Short mmCIF file of C-alpha atoms in Angstrom, two decimals:
data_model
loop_
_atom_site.label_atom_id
_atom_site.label_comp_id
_atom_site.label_asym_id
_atom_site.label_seq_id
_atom_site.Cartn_x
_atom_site.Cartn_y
_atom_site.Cartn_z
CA UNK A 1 0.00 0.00 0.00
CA UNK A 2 1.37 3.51 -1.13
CA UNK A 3 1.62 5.90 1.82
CA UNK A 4 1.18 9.50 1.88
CA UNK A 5 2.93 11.65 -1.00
CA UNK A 6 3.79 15.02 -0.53
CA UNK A 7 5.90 17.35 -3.14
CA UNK A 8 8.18 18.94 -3.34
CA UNK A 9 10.34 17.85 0.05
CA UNK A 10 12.37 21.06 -0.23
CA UNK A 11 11.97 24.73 -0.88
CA UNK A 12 13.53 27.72 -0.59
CA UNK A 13 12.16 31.03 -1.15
CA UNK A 14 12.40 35.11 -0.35
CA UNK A 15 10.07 36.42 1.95
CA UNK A 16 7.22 37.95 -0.03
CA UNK A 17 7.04 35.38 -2.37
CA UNK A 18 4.34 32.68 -2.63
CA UNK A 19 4.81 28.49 -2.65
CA UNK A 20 2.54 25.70 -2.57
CA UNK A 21 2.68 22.24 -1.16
CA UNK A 22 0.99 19.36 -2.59
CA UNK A 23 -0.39 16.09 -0.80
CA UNK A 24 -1.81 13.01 -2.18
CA UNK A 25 -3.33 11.04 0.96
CA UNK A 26 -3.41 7.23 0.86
CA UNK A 27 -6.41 5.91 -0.96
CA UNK A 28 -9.82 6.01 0.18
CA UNK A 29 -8.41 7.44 3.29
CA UNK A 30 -11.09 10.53 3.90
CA UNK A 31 -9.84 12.46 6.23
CA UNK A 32 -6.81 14.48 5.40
CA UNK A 33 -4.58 17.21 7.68
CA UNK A 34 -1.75 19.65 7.25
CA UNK A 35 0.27 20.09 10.17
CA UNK A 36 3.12 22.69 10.36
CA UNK A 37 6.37 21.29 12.39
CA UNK A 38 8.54 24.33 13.48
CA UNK A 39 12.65 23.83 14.62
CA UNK A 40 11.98 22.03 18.16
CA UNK A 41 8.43 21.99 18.29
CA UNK A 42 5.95 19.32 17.76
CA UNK A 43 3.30 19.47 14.57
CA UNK A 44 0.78 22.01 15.08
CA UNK A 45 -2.34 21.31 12.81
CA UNK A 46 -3.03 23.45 10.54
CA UNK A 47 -6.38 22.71 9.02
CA UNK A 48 -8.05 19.61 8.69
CA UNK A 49 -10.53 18.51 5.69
CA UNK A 50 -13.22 15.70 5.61
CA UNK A 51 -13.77 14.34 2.09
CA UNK A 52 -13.39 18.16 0.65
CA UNK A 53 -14.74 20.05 3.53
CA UNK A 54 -12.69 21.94 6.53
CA UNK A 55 -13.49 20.40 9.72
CA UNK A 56 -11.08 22.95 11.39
CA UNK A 57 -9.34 25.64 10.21
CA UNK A 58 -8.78 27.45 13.89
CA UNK A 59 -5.14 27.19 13.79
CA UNK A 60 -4.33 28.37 9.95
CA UNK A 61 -3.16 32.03 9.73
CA UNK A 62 -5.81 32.79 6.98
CA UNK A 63 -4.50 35.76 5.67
CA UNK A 64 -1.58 34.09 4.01
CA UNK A 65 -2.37 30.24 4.50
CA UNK A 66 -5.09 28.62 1.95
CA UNK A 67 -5.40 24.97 1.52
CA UNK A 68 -7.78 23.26 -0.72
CA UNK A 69 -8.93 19.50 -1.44
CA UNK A 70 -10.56 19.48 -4.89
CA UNK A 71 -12.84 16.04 -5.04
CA UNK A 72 -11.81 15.18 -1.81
CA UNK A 73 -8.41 13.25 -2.80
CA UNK A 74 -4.75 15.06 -3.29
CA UNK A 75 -4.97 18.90 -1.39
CA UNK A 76 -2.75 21.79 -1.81
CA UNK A 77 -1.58 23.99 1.01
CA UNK A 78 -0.31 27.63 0.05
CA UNK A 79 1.09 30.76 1.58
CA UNK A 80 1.29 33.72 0.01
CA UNK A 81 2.93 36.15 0.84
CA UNK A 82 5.92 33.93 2.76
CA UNK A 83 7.42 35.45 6.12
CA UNK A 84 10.12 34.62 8.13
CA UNK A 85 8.20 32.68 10.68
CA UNK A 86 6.55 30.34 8.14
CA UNK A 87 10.05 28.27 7.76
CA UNK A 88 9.21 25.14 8.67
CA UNK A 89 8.15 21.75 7.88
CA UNK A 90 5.00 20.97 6.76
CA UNK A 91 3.63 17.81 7.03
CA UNK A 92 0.53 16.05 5.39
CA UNK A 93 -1.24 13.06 6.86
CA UNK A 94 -4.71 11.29 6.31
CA UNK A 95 -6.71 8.83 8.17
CA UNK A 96 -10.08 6.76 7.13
CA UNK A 97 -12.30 8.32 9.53
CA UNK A 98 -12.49 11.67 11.41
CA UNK A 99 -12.34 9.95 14.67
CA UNK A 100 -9.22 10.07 17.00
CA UNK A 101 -8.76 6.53 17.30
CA UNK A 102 -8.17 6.09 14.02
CA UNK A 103 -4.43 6.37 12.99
CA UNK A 104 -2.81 9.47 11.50
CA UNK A 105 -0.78 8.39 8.40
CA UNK A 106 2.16 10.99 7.83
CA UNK A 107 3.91 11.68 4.51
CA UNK A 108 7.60 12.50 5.06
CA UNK A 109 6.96 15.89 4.52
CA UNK A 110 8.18 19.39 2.79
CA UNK A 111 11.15 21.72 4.47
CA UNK A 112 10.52 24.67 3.93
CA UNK A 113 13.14 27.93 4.06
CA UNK A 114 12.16 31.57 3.69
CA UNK A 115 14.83 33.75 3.59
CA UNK B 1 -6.82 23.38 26.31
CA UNK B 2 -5.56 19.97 26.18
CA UNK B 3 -1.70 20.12 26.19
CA UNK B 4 1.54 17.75 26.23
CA UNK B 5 4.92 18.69 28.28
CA UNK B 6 7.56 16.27 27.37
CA UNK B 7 10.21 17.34 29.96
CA UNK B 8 13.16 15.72 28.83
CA UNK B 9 14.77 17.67 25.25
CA UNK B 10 17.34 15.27 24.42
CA UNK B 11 18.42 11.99 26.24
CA UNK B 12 21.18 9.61 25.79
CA UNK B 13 21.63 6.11 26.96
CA UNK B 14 23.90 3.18 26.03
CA UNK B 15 22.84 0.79 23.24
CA UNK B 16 21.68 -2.18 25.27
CA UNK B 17 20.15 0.13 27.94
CA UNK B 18 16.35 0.65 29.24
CA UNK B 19 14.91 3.65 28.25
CA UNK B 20 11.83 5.75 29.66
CA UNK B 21 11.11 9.06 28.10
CA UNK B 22 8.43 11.19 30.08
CA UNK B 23 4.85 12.39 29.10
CA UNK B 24 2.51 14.39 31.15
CA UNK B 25 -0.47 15.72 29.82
CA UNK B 26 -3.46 18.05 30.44
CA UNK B 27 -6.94 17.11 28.98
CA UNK B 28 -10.55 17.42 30.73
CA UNK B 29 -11.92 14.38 30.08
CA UNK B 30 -10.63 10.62 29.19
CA UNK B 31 -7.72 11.15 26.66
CA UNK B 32 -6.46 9.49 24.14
CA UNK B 33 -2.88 9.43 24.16
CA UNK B 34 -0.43 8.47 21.24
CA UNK B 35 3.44 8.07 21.18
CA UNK B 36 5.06 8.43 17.77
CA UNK B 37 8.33 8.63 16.74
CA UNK B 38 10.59 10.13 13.78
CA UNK B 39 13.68 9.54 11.99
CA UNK B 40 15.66 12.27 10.08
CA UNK B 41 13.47 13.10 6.81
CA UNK B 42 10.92 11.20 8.14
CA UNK B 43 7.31 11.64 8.84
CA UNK B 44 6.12 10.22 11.76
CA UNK B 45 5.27 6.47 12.52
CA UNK B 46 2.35 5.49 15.11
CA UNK B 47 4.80 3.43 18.33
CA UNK B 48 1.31 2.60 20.51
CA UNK B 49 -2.01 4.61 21.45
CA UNK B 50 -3.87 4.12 24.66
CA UNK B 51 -7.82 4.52 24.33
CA UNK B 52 -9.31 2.59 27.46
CA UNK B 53 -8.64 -0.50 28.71
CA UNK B 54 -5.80 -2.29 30.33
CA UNK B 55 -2.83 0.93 31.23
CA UNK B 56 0.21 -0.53 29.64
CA UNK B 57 0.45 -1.06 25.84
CA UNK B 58 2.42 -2.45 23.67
CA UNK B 59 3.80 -1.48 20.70
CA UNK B 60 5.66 -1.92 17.61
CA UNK B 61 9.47 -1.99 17.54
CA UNK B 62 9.56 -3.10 21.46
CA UNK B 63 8.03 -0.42 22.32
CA UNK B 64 5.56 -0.24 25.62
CA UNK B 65 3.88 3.00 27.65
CA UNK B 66 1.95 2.85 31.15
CA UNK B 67 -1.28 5.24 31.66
CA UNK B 68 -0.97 6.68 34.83
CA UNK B 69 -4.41 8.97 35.34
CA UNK B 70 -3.31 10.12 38.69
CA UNK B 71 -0.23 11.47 37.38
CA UNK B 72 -1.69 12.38 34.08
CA UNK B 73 1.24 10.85 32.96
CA UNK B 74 1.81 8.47 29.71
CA UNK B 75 5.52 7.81 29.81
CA UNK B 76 7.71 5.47 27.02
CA UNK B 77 9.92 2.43 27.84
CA UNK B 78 11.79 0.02 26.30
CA UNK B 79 14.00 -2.13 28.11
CA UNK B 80 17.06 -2.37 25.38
CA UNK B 81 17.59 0.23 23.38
CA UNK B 82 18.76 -0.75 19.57
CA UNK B 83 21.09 2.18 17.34
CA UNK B 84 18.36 2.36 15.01
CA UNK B 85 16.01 3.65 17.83
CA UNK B 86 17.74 6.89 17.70
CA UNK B 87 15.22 9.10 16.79
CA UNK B 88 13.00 12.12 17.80
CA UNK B 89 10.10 11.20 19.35
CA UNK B 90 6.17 12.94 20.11
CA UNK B 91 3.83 12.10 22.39
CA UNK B 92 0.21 13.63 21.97
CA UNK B 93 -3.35 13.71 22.98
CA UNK B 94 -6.28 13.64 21.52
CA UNK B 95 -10.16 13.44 22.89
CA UNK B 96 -13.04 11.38 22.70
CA UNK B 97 -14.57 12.37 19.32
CA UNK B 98 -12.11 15.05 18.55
CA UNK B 99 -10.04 13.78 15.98
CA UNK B 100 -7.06 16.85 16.94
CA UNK B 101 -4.17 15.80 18.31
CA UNK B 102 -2.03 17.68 20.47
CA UNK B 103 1.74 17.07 19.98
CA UNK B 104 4.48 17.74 22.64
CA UNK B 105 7.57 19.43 21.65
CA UNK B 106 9.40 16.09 21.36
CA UNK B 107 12.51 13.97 22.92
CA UNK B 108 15.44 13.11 21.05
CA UNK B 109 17.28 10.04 21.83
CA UNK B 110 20.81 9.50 21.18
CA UNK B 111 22.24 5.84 21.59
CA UNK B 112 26.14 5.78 22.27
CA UNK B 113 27.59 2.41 21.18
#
């Protein structure tokens, strides 16, 4: 069984300037997340989607941070503009159900760098 | 607010050693508590989870964690620690229904030879 794809695994950019992620959860999985893993801390989730609705969103800084899940498969995660803060490494994982005992499947991730 | 404190930053113990690496945690109700773990480029890998039931659990890789409600605690052990368990690892929370987990800021373990 494939596990969770995420491209590209590295990026750098200039602050101002925009960048997207892409996911691709594991199939028929329907519940997919974003989490954002700053230097030291532990993954912070970012939004959260249900087939191709947001279940939560309380935690994504919504003037720069959209995410999207088009038919309810692959989802794309972008910031624009970029900041200092936003380095990082964002992670994508996706479970079957939206219940908490259901395991989180994580991709390796994306690093990004904004300089 | 449901939170984690994993005390410990880094640790590092002997290859052949036990291990224990700490969890506390703050949540209202019954919690559901998760230990993962991740390598270097990684994402992270489930070790055990602990919904209800009997308070120690095992896990993959030799892995095992006690409940402890009265100390709201949730701590990691192994009792001989491999190389290849050197790692970064994350315990969280998460609550009945609500699928959000909660991740503490993490413990890396180095294993001397």
């Amino acid at each position: 069984e494939a596990g969770v794809a995420q491209s590209p695994r590295y990026k750098i950019i200039e602050k101002r300037q925009s960048v997207a992620f892409w996911c691709n959860p594991i199939s028929g999985h329907a519940t997919l997340y974003w989490y954002q893993q700053i230097l030291g801390q532990g993954p912070k989730l970012l939004i959260q989607f249900q087939n191709n609705g947001v279940v939560d969103d309380s935690q994504l800084p919504k003037d720069r941070f959209s995410a999207e899940r088009l038919k309810g498969v692959d989802s794309t995660l972008k910031i624009q503009p970029a900041k200092l803060e936003d380095s990082a490494v964002y992670l994508c994982a996706s479970s079957l159900v939206t219940q908490a005992y259901n395991e989180q499947f994580f991709g390796p991730g994306t690093r990004l760098t904004v300089l | 607010a449901q939170s984690v404190t994993q005390p410990d930053i880094h640790i590092t113990v002997s290859e052949g050693a036990s291990l224990e690496l700490r969890c506390n945690y703050s949540y209202g109700a019954t919690p559901y508590l998760f230990w993962y773990v991740q390598s270097p480029g990684q994402g992270l890998q489930l070790l055990l989870k602990y919904f209800s039931g009997d308070t120690l659990v095992q896990g993959i890789k030799g892995f095992e964690a006690e409940f402890k409600r009265s100390q709201s605690s949730f701590n990691l052990r192994k009792p001989s620690v491999h190389w290849s368990d050197a790692a970064e690892y994350f315990c969280a929370v998460g609550g009945d229904g609500n699928e959000k987990l909660t991740f503490g800021t993490g413990t890396r373990l180095t294993i001397i030879p």
